[in-house]
Coordinates of C-alpha atoms and ligand atoms in Angstrom, one line a residue:
M1 CA 18.2 -20.7 -21.7
Y2 CA 18.2 -17.2 -20.5
S3 CA 22.0 -16.8 -20.7
E4 CA 22.1 -18.5 -24.1
L5 CA 20.1 -15.7 -25.5
Y6 CA 19.6 -12.4 -23.8
L7 CA 22.7 -11.9 -21.7
R8 CA 25.8 -13.2 -20.0
L9 CA 27.0 -11.5 -16.9
E10 CA 30.0 -11.7 -14.6
P11 CA 29.7 -13.8 -11.4
I12 CA 30.0 -10.8 -9.1
G13 CA 29.1 -12.8 -5.9
L14 CA 31.9 -15.2 -6.6
E15 CA 34.2 -12.2 -7.4
R16 CA 33.5 -10.7 -4.0
V17 CA 34.1 -14.0 -2.2
A18 CA 37.4 -14.3 -4.2
A19 CA 38.4 -10.8 -3.1
A20 CA 37.9 -11.8 0.5
V21 CA 39.8 -15.0 0.2
R22 CA 42.6 -13.3 -1.6
A23 CA 42.8 -10.6 1.1
T24 CA 43.9 -13.4 3.5
G25 CA 46.9 -14.2 1.3
H26 CA 45.6 -17.1 -0.8
E27 CA 46.2 -17.4 -4.5
V28 CA 42.8 -17.4 -6.3
R29 CA 41.7 -18.2 -9.8
M30 CA 38.2 -18.1 -11.2
L31 CA 36.7 -19.9 -14.1
D32 CA 33.2 -18.9 -15.3
L33 CA 31.5 -22.0 -16.8
Q34 CA 29.0 -19.8 -18.6
I35 CA 32.0 -19.1 -20.9
F36 CA 34.5 -21.9 -20.4
S37 CA 33.9 -25.6 -21.0
H38 CA 34.3 -28.6 -18.7
A39 CA 37.5 -29.5 -20.6
D40 CA 38.9 -26.0 -19.7
Y41 CA 38.0 -26.7 -16.1
R42 CA 39.9 -30.0 -16.1
A43 CA 42.9 -28.3 -17.7
E44 CA 42.8 -25.6 -15.1
L45 CA 42.7 -28.2 -12.3
D46 CA 45.7 -29.9 -13.8
A47 CA 47.7 -26.7 -14.3
F48 CA 46.8 -25.0 -11.0
R49 CA 46.3 -28.0 -8.7
P50 CA 44.3 -26.0 -6.2
Q51 CA 44.1 -27.0 -2.5
A52 CA 40.4 -26.0 -2.4
V53 CA 37.7 -25.4 -5.0
G54 CA 34.5 -23.4 -4.4
F55 CA 31.5 -23.7 -6.6
S56 CA 28.9 -20.9 -6.8
V57 CA 25.3 -22.3 -7.2
N58 CA 23.1 -19.3 -7.5
Y59 CA 20.7 -21.1 -9.9
L60 CA 18.9 -24.3 -9.0
A61 CA 19.1 -25.5 -12.6
N62 CA 22.9 -25.8 -12.3
V63 CA 22.8 -28.2 -9.4
P64 CA 23.4 -31.5 -11.4
E65 CA 26.2 -29.9 -13.3
V66 CA 27.9 -28.9 -10.1
I67 CA 27.5 -32.2 -8.4
D68 CA 29.0 -34.0 -11.3
L69 CA 31.9 -31.5 -11.4
A70 CA 32.4 -31.9 -7.7
K71 CA 32.6 -35.7 -8.0
E72 CA 35.0 -35.4 -10.9
T73 CA 37.2 -33.0 -9.1
K74 CA 37.4 -35.3 -6.0
R75 CA 38.4 -38.1 -8.4
L76 CA 41.1 -36.1 -10.0
L77 CA 42.4 -34.3 -6.9
P78 CA 41.4 -36.5 -3.9
D79 CA 43.1 -34.1 -1.4
C80 CA 41.4 -31.0 -2.7
F81 CA 38.8 -29.4 -0.4
L82 CA 35.4 -28.8 -2.1
M83 CA 32.8 -26.3 -0.9
V84 CA 29.6 -25.1 -2.5
G85 CA 28.0 -21.7 -1.8
G86 CA 25.6 -19.3 -3.5
H87 CA 21.9 -18.4 -3.4
S88 CA 20.2 -21.6 -4.3
G89 CA 22.9 -23.8 -2.7
S90 CA 22.1 -22.1 0.6
F91 CA 18.5 -23.4 0.6
I92 CA 19.3 -27.0 -0.1
A93 CA 22.6 -27.6 1.8
E94 CA 21.9 -31.1 3.2
E95 CA 20.5 -32.2 -0.2
L96 CA 23.7 -31.2 -1.9
L97 CA 25.9 -33.1 0.5
E98 CA 23.7 -36.1 0.0
H99 CA 23.9 -36.0 -3.8
G100 CA 27.6 -35.4 -3.6
R101 CA 28.2 -38.7 -1.8
G102 CA 31.3 -37.5 0.0
A103 CA 32.7 -35.3 -2.9
I104 CA 31.4 -32.1 -1.3
D105 CA 33.2 -31.3 2.0
C106 CA 30.9 -28.5 3.0
V107 CA 28.1 -26.2 1.9
V108 CA 28.4 -22.5 2.9
R109 CA 25.0 -20.9 3.4
G110 CA 24.5 -17.2 3.0
E111 CA 27.0 -14.5 2.2
G112 CA 30.4 -15.8 1.6
E113 CA 32.8 -12.9 2.1
V114 CA 33.4 -13.3 5.8
I115 CA 33.0 -17.0 6.1
A116 CA 34.9 -18.4 3.1
P117 CA 38.4 -17.4 4.5
R118 CA 37.5 -18.9 7.9
V119 CA 36.4 -22.1 6.2
L120 CA 39.8 -22.4 4.4
E121 CA 41.5 -21.8 7.7
A122 CA 39.4 -24.6 9.4
I123 CA 40.1 -27.3 6.7
G124 CA 40.9 -30.6 8.5
D125 CA 39.7 -29.3 11.9
S126 CA 36.5 -30.4 13.6
K127 CA 35.7 -26.7 14.3
L128 CA 34.7 -26.4 10.6
S129 CA 31.2 -27.8 11.3
A130 CA 30.7 -25.2 14.0
L131 CA 31.2 -22.2 11.8
P132 CA 28.2 -19.9 11.1
G133 CA 26.4 -21.0 8.0
V134 CA 28.6 -24.0 7.4
V135 CA 27.0 -27.4 6.8
T136 CA 29.2 -30.5 6.6
P137 CA 28.4 -34.2 6.6
H138 CA 29.3 -34.1 10.3
G139 CA 27.0 -31.3 11.4
H140 CA 26.2 -27.7 11.0
G141 CA 27.1 -24.4 12.7
P142 CA 24.7 -21.6 13.8
P143 CA 22.8 -19.5 11.1
P144 CA 25.1 -17.4 8.9
T145 CA 25.9 -13.8 9.8
L146 CA 25.6 -10.8 7.4
L147 CA 28.5 -8.8 6.1
D148 CA 28.6 -5.7 8.3
D149 CA 29.9 -3.3 5.6
L150 CA 29.3 -3.6 1.8
D151 CA 32.3 -1.3 1.2
R152 CA 34.6 -4.2 2.1
F153 CA 35.7 -6.8 -0.5
L154 CA 35.0 -5.0 -3.8
P155 CA 34.6 -7.6 -6.6
A156 CA 37.9 -9.1 -7.9
R157 CA 36.9 -8.3 -11.5
D158 CA 40.5 -8.9 -12.6
L159 CA 39.9 -12.7 -12.0
A160 CA 37.2 -12.8 -14.7
R161 CA 38.8 -13.9 -18.0
K162 CA 37.4 -13.1 -21.4
R163 CA 35.5 -10.1 -20.0
H164 CA 34.4 -9.2 -23.5
K165 CA 31.9 -12.0 -23.3
Y166 CA 29.8 -10.2 -20.7
F167 CA 26.8 -8.3 -22.1
I168 CA 23.1 -7.6 -21.7
G169 CA 21.3 -6.8 -24.9
V170 CA 22.8 -3.9 -26.7
L171 CA 24.9 -3.0 -23.6
D172 CA 27.8 -4.9 -25.0
P173 CA 30.3 -5.3 -23.3
C174 CA 28.9 -4.9 -19.8
A175 CA 30.4 -5.2 -16.3
S176 CA 28.3 -5.7 -13.1
A177 CA 28.3 -3.7 -9.8
E178 CA 26.4 -3.8 -6.6
L179 CA 25.2 -0.6 -4.8
T180 CA 22.8 -2.1 -2.3
R181 CA 22.0 -5.6 -1.1
G182 CA 18.7 -7.2 0.0
C183 CA 15.0 -6.3 -0.3
P184 CA 12.5 -5.2 2.4
W185 CA 9.5 -6.5 0.5
D186 CA 8.3 -10.1 0.7
C187 CA 6.8 -11.4 -2.6
S188 CA 5.6 -14.9 -2.3
F189 CA 7.5 -16.3 -5.4
C190 CA 10.9 -14.7 -4.6
S191 CA 13.8 -15.8 -2.4
A192 CA 15.8 -12.6 -2.3
W193 CA 14.1 -11.5 0.9
T194 CA 14.3 -15.0 2.6
F195 CA 18.0 -15.2 1.7
Y196 CA 18.9 -11.9 3.3
G197 CA 16.3 -12.0 6.2
R198 CA 14.5 -9.0 4.7
S199 CA 17.6 -6.8 5.5
Y200 CA 18.7 -4.0 3.2
R201 CA 22.2 -2.6 3.2
K202 CA 23.9 0.2 1.2
A203 CA 27.5 0.7 0.0
S204 CA 28.7 4.2 0.9
P205 CA 28.3 6.6 -2.0
E206 CA 32.1 7.2 -2.1
K207 CA 33.0 3.5 -2.3
A208 CA 30.2 2.8 -4.8
A209 CA 31.4 5.5 -7.1
E210 CA 35.0 4.5 -6.6
D211 CA 34.1 1.0 -7.7
L212 CA 32.1 2.2 -10.7
A213 CA 34.9 4.5 -11.7
S214 CA 37.4 1.5 -11.6
I215 CA 35.3 -0.4 -14.2
A216 CA 36.9 -0.5 -17.7
E217 CA 33.7 -1.4 -19.6
P218 CA 31.4 1.4 -20.9
N219 CA 28.3 -0.3 -19.6
V220 CA 27.3 -1.6 -16.1
F221 CA 24.6 -4.0 -14.9
L222 CA 23.5 -3.0 -11.4
V223 CA 22.7 -6.3 -9.7
D224 CA 20.7 -4.7 -6.8
D225 CA 17.4 -6.6 -6.1
V226 CA 15.5 -3.3 -6.1
A227 CA 17.5 -0.3 -7.3
F228 CA 17.2 3.1 -5.6
I229 CA 14.7 2.4 -2.8
H230 CA 16.3 5.3 -0.8
P231 CA 16.5 8.3 -3.1
E232 CA 19.1 10.2 -1.1
H233 CA 21.5 7.2 -1.6
G234 CA 21.0 7.3 -5.4
F235 CA 21.5 11.0 -5.6
A236 CA 24.6 10.8 -3.4
I237 CA 26.2 8.1 -5.6
G238 CA 25.3 10.2 -8.7
Q239 CA 27.0 13.3 -7.3
E240 CA 30.1 11.3 -6.5
L241 CA 30.1 9.9 -10.1
E242 CA 29.7 13.5 -11.5
R243 CA 32.6 14.6 -9.3
R244 CA 34.7 11.8 -10.8
R245 CA 33.4 12.5 -14.3
V246 CA 32.3 8.9 -14.7
K247 CA 30.2 8.4 -17.8
K248 CA 28.7 5.0 -18.4
Q249 CA 25.5 3.4 -19.5
Y250 CA 23.5 1.5 -16.9
Y251 CA 21.0 -1.3 -16.6
L252 CA 19.0 -1.8 -13.4
E253 CA 16.0 -3.6 -12.0
T254 CA 13.4 -1.9 -9.7
R255 CA 9.8 -1.9 -8.6
C256 CA 7.0 0.1 -10.2
D257 CA 6.1 1.9 -6.9
V258 CA 9.8 2.8 -6.3
L259 CA 10.0 4.3 -9.8
I260 CA 6.8 6.3 -9.2
K261 CA 8.0 7.5 -5.8
N262 CA 11.5 8.4 -6.9
R263 CA 10.8 9.7 -10.4
D264 CA 13.2 12.6 -10.0
L265 CA 16.0 10.3 -9.1
F266 CA 15.5 8.1 -12.1
A267 CA 15.3 11.2 -14.3
Y268 CA 18.7 12.3 -12.8
W269 CA 20.2 8.9 -13.5
K270 CA 18.9 9.0 -17.0
K271 CA 21.2 12.0 -17.4
L272 CA 24.0 10.1 -15.8
G273 CA 23.6 7.3 -18.4
L274 CA 20.7 5.0 -17.2
Y275 CA 19.6 3.3 -20.5
Y276 CA 17.8 0.1 -19.7
M277 CA 15.5 -0.8 -16.9
F278 CA 13.7 -4.0 -15.8
L279 CA 10.4 -3.6 -14.0
G280 CA 8.9 -6.6 -12.2
L281 CA 5.3 -6.2 -13.3
E282 CA 4.5 -9.9 -12.7
A283 CA 0.7 -9.6 -13.5
L284 CA -1.8 -7.4 -15.2
D285 CA -4.7 -8.0 -12.8
E286 CA -5.3 -7.2 -9.2
E287 CA -6.0 -10.7 -8.1
A288 CA -2.8 -12.2 -9.3
L289 CA -0.8 -9.3 -7.9
K290 CA -2.3 -10.0 -4.5
L291 CA -1.5 -13.7 -4.9
H292 CA 2.2 -12.8 -5.5
R293 CA 2.0 -10.4 -2.6
K294 CA 3.5 -7.8 -4.8
R295 CA 2.0 -4.9 -2.8
V296 CA 1.3 -2.8 -5.9
T297 CA -1.9 -2.2 -7.9
P298 CA -2.3 -2.6 -11.7
G299 CA -2.8 1.2 -11.8
E300 CA 0.6 1.7 -10.2
N301 CA 2.2 -0.7 -12.7
F302 CA 0.8 1.2 -15.7
E303 CA 1.7 4.6 -14.2
A304 CA 5.3 3.4 -13.8
L305 CA 5.4 2.3 -17.4
E306 CA 4.2 5.8 -18.4
I307 CA 6.9 7.4 -16.4
A308 CA 9.6 5.1 -17.9
R309 CA 8.4 6.0 -21.4
E310 CA 8.4 9.7 -20.6
L311 CA 12.0 9.4 -19.3
G312 CA 12.9 7.7 -22.6
L313 CA 14.2 4.5 -21.0
T314 CA 14.3 1.1 -22.7
V315 CA 12.1 -1.0 -20.5
A316 CA 11.7 -4.8 -20.1
V317 CA 8.9 -6.2 -18.0
N318 CA 8.1 -9.6 -16.7
I319 CA 4.8 -11.4 -16.5
I320 CA 4.5 -14.7 -14.5
A321 CA 2.6 -17.4 -16.4
D322 CA 0.8 -19.8 -14.1
C323 CA 0.8 -23.5 -15.1
D324 CA -3.0 -23.3 -14.6
W325 CA -3.4 -20.9 -17.5
D326 CA -5.6 -21.8 -20.5
E327 CA -5.3 -20.4 -24.1
R328 CA -7.5 -17.4 -23.1
R329 CA -5.1 -16.2 -20.4
F330 CA -2.1 -16.4 -22.8
E331 CA -4.2 -14.5 -25.4
V332 CA -4.8 -11.7 -23.0
I333 CA -1.1 -11.2 -22.5
R334 CA -0.4 -11.4 -26.2
E335 CA -3.0 -8.7 -26.9
W336 CA -1.4 -6.5 -24.3
A337 CA 2.2 -7.2 -25.4
M338 CA 1.3 -6.2 -29.0
T339 CA 0.2 -2.8 -27.9
V340 CA 3.0 -1.7 -25.6
P341 CA 6.5 -0.6 -26.6
E342 CA 8.2 -2.5 -23.7
I343 CA 10.0 -5.8 -24.0
V344 CA 7.6 -8.2 -22.5
H345 CA 9.1 -11.4 -20.9
L346 CA 7.0 -14.3 -19.8
T347 CA 8.4 -16.6 -17.1
V348 CA 6.7 -19.7 -15.7
A349 CA 5.6 -19.6 -12.0
T350 CA 8.1 -21.8 -10.2
P351 CA 8.1 -22.8 -6.5
Y352 CA 11.8 -22.6 -5.7
P353 CA 13.1 -23.9 -2.4
G354 CA 13.5 -20.7 -0.3
T355 CA 10.4 -19.1 -1.6
E356 CA 7.2 -18.9 0.5
I357 CA 5.2 -20.7 -2.2
W358 CA 7.6 -23.7 -1.8
F359 CA 6.0 -24.2 1.7
T360 CA 2.5 -23.0 1.0
D361 CA 1.6 -24.2 -2.5
A362 CA -0.4 -27.4 -2.1
R363 CA 0.0 -28.3 -5.8
R364 CA 2.3 -31.3 -6.2
L365 CA 5.4 -30.9 -8.3
A366 CA 5.1 -32.5 -11.8
T367 CA 8.9 -33.0 -11.9
R368 CA 11.8 -32.9 -9.4
D369 CA 14.5 -32.5 -12.1
Y370 CA 16.6 -29.5 -11.0
R371 CA 17.4 -28.6 -14.6
L372 CA 13.8 -27.7 -15.2
F373 CA 13.7 -25.1 -12.4
D374 CA 14.7 -22.2 -14.6
V375 CA 11.4 -20.3 -15.0
A376 CA 11.3 -21.4 -18.6
H377 CA 9.8 -24.8 -17.9
A378 CA 6.6 -25.9 -16.2
V379 CA 7.4 -27.8 -13.0
L380 CA 3.8 -27.8 -11.7
P381 CA 1.0 -29.7 -13.3
T382 CA -0.4 -27.8 -16.3
R383 CA -4.1 -27.4 -17.0
M384 CA -3.5 -27.8 -20.7
P385 CA -1.5 -30.8 -22.0
L386 CA 2.2 -29.9 -21.5
D387 CA 3.0 -29.6 -25.2
K388 CA 0.1 -27.2 -25.7
F389 CA 1.2 -25.2 -22.7
Y390 CA 4.6 -24.8 -24.3
A391 CA 3.1 -23.9 -27.7
E392 CA 1.1 -21.1 -26.0
L393 CA 4.1 -19.9 -24.0
V394 CA 6.4 -19.8 -26.9
K395 CA 3.8 -18.1 -29.1
T396 CA 3.5 -15.4 -26.5
Q397 CA 7.3 -15.1 -26.0
D398 CA 7.7 -14.8 -29.8
I399 CA 6.1 -11.3 -29.7
L400 CA 9.3 -10.2 -27.9
N401 CA 11.3 -11.8 -30.7
R402 CA 9.3 -10.2 -33.5
K403 CA 9.2 -6.8 -32.0
H404 CA 12.6 -6.5 -30.4
L405 CA 15.0 -9.0 -32.0
G406 CA 15.9 -9.9 -35.6
W407 CA 15.1 -7.2 -38.1
G408 CA 12.7 -5.7 -35.6
A409 CA 15.7 -4.5 -33.5
I410 CA 17.3 -2.5 -36.3
P411 CA 15.2 0.7 -36.2
K412 CA 15.6 1.0 -32.4
Y413 CA 18.9 -0.5 -31.6
G414 CA 20.7 -0.2 -34.9
F415 CA 23.0 2.6 -33.8
P416 CA 24.1 1.1 -30.5
A417 CA 24.6 -2.2 -32.3
V418 CA 26.9 -0.6 -34.8
R419 CA 28.7 1.1 -31.9
A420 CA 29.2 -2.2 -30.2
L421 CA 30.5 -3.8 -33.4
M422 CA 32.9 -0.9 -33.8
R423 CA 34.3 -1.8 -30.4
G424 CA 34.8 -5.3 -31.7
Q425 CA 31.8 -6.6 -29.6
T426 CA 29.6 -9.2 -31.3
N427 CA 27.6 -10.7 -28.5
Y428 CA 24.5 -8.6 -29.1
V429 CA 24.4 -8.9 -32.9
K430 CA 25.0 -12.7 -32.6
M431 CA 21.9 -13.1 -30.4
L432 CA 19.5 -11.2 -32.7
W433 CA 18.6 -14.2 -34.9
K434 CA 19.0 -16.9 -32.3
F435 CA 15.6 -16.8 -30.6
A436 CA 13.8 -19.7 -32.5
R437 CA 16.8 -22.0 -31.8
V438 CA 16.8 -21.3 -28.1
V439 CA 13.1 -20.7 -27.2
N440 CA 11.4 -23.6 -28.9
Q441 CA 8.4 -25.6 -27.8
N442 CA 9.8 -28.9 -29.0
R443 CA 13.0 -28.4 -27.1
Q444 CA 11.2 -27.3 -23.9
Y445 CA 8.9 -30.3 -24.1
A446 CA 11.8 -32.7 -24.9
D447 CA 13.7 -31.4 -21.8
H448 CA 11.1 -33.2 -19.7
Q449 CA 11.9 -36.5 -21.3
R450 CA 15.6 -36.6 -20.3
P451 CA 16.8 -39.2 -17.8
V452 CA 17.1 -37.7 -14.3
T453 CA 20.2 -38.5 -12.2
Y454 CA 19.6 -36.2 -9.3
E455 CA 16.1 -35.6 -7.9
M456 CA 15.2 -32.7 -5.6
R457 CA 13.8 -33.5 -2.2
P458 CA 10.0 -33.2 -2.4
P459 CA 8.5 -30.3 -0.5
K460 CA 6.9 -31.1 2.9
P461 CA 3.1 -31.1 3.1
A462 CA 1.8 -27.5 2.5
V463 CA 1.4 -25.2 5.5
A464 CA -0.4 -21.9 5.8
K465 CA 2.6 -20.1 7.4
P466 CA 6.2 -21.5 7.0
D467 CA 8.5 -21.8 10.0
P468 CA 10.9 -18.8 9.9
A469 CA 13.8 -21.1 10.8
E470 CA 13.2 -23.1 7.6
L471 CA 12.2 -20.1 5.4
F472 CA 15.2 -17.8 6.0
V473 CA 18.9 -18.3 5.3
H474 CA 20.0 -15.1 7.2
L475 CA 17.6 -14.8 10.1
P476 CA 15.8 -11.4 10.3
A477 CA 17.1 -9.3 13.3
R478 CA 13.9 -9.7 15.2
L479 CA 14.3 -13.5 15.2
Q480 CA 17.9 -13.7 16.3
K481 CA 18.8 -14.9 19.8
P482 CA 20.4 -12.2 21.9
T483 CA 24.2 -12.6 22.5
A484 CA 26.2 -11.6 25.6
S485 CA 26.6 -8.1 24.2
G486 CA 22.9 -7.7 23.9
T487 CA 22.2 -8.2 20.2
A488 CA 23.0 -11.0 17.8
P489 CA 25.7 -10.4 15.2
G490 CA 24.6 -9.3 11.8
Ligands
LIG1 C1 21.8 -10.3 -10.9 C2 20.8 -11.4 -11.0 C3 20.7 -12.1 -12.2 C4 21.6 -11.8 -13.4 C5 22.8 -12.9 -13.3 C6 24.1 -12.4 -13.2 C7 25.1 -13.5 -13.0 N1 26.0 -13.8 -13.8 O1 25.0 -14.2 -12.0 C8 20.7 -12.2 -14.6 C9 19.9 -11.0 -15.0 C10 21.5 -12.8 -15.7 C11 19.8 -13.2 -13.9 C12 19.1 -14.1 -14.6 C13 18.3 -15.0 -14.1 N2 17.9 -15.1 -12.8 CO1 18.7 -14.0 -11.5 N3 19.2 -12.9 -10.1 C14 20.0 -11.9 -9.9 C15 19.9 -11.2 -8.5 C16 18.9 -10.0 -8.6 C17 21.2 -10.8 -7.9 C18 22.3 -11.8 -7.9 C19 23.6 -11.1 -7.5 O2 24.5 -10.8 -8.3 N4 23.7 -10.7 -6.2 C20 24.8 -10.0 -5.6 C21 25.9 -11.0 -5.2 C22 27.0 -10.3 -4.5 O3 25.3 -12.0 -4.4 P1 25.4 -13.6 -4.8 O4 25.7 -13.8 -6.2 O5 24.2 -14.2 -4.1 O6 26.7 -14.0 -3.9 C23 26.8 -14.1 -2.6 C24 26.3 -15.4 -1.9 O7 25.4 -16.1 -2.6 C25 27.6 -16.1 -1.7 N5 28.2 -16.9 -2.7 C26 28.0 -16.9 -4.0 N6 28.8 -17.8 -4.7 C27 29.5 -18.4 -3.7 C28 30.5 -19.4 -3.8 C29 31.1 -19.8 -2.7 C30 32.1 -20.9 -2.7 C31 30.8 -19.3 -1.4 C32 31.4 -19.7 -0.2 C33 29.8 -18.3 -1.3 C34 29.2 -17.9 -2.5 O8 28.5 -15.1 -1.4 C35 28.3 -14.0 -2.2 C36 28.7 -12.7 -1.5 O9 28.0 -12.5 -0.4 C37 19.3 -12.4 -7.8 C38 18.6 -12.1 -6.5 C39 19.5 -12.3 -5.3 N7 19.4 -11.4 -4.4 O10 20.2 -13.3 -5.2 C40 18.4 -13.1 -8.8 C41 18.1 -14.6 -8.7 C42 19.4 -15.3 -8.3 N8 17.8 -14.9 -10.1 C43 16.8 -15.8 -10.2 C44 16.2 -16.2 -11.4 C45 14.9 -17.0 -11.4 C46 16.8 -15.9 -12.6 C47 16.5 -16.5 -14.0 C48 16.3 -18.0 -14.0 C49 15.2 -15.9 -14.6 C50 15.0 -14.5 -14.6 N9 14.2 -14.1 -15.5 O11 15.4 -13.7 -13.8 C51 17.7 -16.1 -14.9 C52 18.6 -17.3 -15.1 C53 20.1 -16.9 -15.4 C54 21.0 -18.1 -15.6 N10 22.2 -17.8 -15.8 O12 20.6 -19.2 -15.6 C55 16.3 -16.2 -8.8 C56 16.9 -17.5 -8.4 C57 16.2 -18.7 -8.8 C58 16.8 -20.0 -8.3 N11 16.6 -20.3 -7.0 O13 17.4 -20.7 -9.1 C59 16.8 -15.0 -7.9 C60 17.0 -15.4 -6.5 C61 15.7 -13.9 -8.0 C62 14.4 -14.2 -7.5 N12 13.6 -13.2 -7.7 O14 14.0 -15.1 -6.9 N13 19.8 -13.0 -12.6
LIG2 S1 10.4 -9.8 -6.3 FE1 11.6 -7.9 -6.1 S2 10.4 -6.7 -4.6 FE2 9.6 -8.8 -4.5 S3 10.7 -9.6 -2.8 FE3 11.8 -10.2 -4.7 S4 13.4 -8.6 -4.9 FE4 11.9 -7.8 -3.4

């Protein structure tokens, strides 16, 4: 639903894996199924006849689609090797193999750059099951290892076709780039830190600037989990960009306390072209922030909004709606959203595999349909009847629509919209009047009535503290077993 409306962005993780695979001499093609149809995919298989296909499953909601495509691929090309990687896929490797019923040859957990070429090399060899992060029907290797240097394997953006389809709001067209990877915080609802073992790595300022300079699009989405945690890194990249005279507009996502602490850096980036920022507010009250283990106070959240306003940035914020909410709780958010200039998103609290709440939340799932795990649907039992819950949710989300989309967008975004149109870009303008068709209480409710072919494995009984071996994809350094040279790789 998200990508039907607000944005569509290039699969930068897959592009990096593609760059690594290509560096070992393979011919690689990429097809983004956010843009292309399944018929296009079949036509590509027929024309290219690949020896291996890799699916990227960053989003749990895409699991059924990928399993069906894997089965179809195996039917059409029985000798083709099929692997699945990506964020969500990494947390449910065995489950994917089970659903695939022999169609998926292996799941690659964790970062793909180093391991994907080694997987291709090991096709047909029993050592495949012993590679780090690799899970096959015959066994699994040790935990995956982290890429030692983010400067390696810059995204193969040339493989993305129809690049003009990528945009975020008024930043149309928009490419993506990665300056840092990982997050040192540990919010209970998030799987960024469990995926990367709470590590945090930075590209060198020179390489980051070189990559940004190579981008053809005038706008860039920075995919970092939390942008600009270390101010000296942000300043150094900025200086490299100035030296190269790179002028672009940027979107980034960060935390409120990082913005407060590094205000000067954000002001500097505003001069460099920072236009649009996403702040993970998550809640307005202290109690909920503690529950999410956000490690910020409501006071800091509001202070950060003030700073962003002073800097003149367009800001989107997110609030997490709990399935336990009643009408009054939604009303509080609506009242607040009406008074602030920011774009207020509302997502539904979702225990994803890989998050701490997946292990600790004692509430039973109301559904195990992967497609509903997209933070737009309620997967936990709701206090209100489900249809009423969606009515309240959509009524609250509609404030965003009335204030920032449709005719409401023209005073603020009219000029950039015209500029995008003059470049021949229509993604943004087309989305302006689409809200009611996409975000719709009847549609959301009806989604729960669809037949379910693939069901998620239920969570194990709730525990107070999850076992790190089950929680993390990449193990944190302190939990890794020492190797002969003294420390574990990665
Ligand atoms: C950028 C981003 C987005 C972009 C998406 C851009 C795109 N086209 O993919 C936008 C803003 C659109 C977005 C939207 C959403 N996102 Co988002 N997003 C992220 C974020 C911050 C970074 C992803 C990224 O680009 N990382 C950098 C690249 C290099 O890493 P990567 O893609 O993971 O790829 C590496 C590995 O996974 C692996 N790999 C990947 N593919 C493959 C394939 C093969 C074959 C192999 C071998 C390996 C491999 O190798 C890559 C290189 O190391 C992640 C957090 C995170 N750290 O993952 C959340 C995250 C993925 N998003 C999340 C969510 C909830 C959403 C939304 C549902 C809601 C929302 N409001 O945020 C929507 C849904 C979008 C949709 N399309 O359905 C959740 C995932 C939930 C889940 N388990 O399904 C995450 C984990 C954030 C979180 N806080 O928990 N998101
Ligand atoms: S929500 Fe943001 S700050 Fe919290 S762990 Fe995830 S990426 Fe880090």
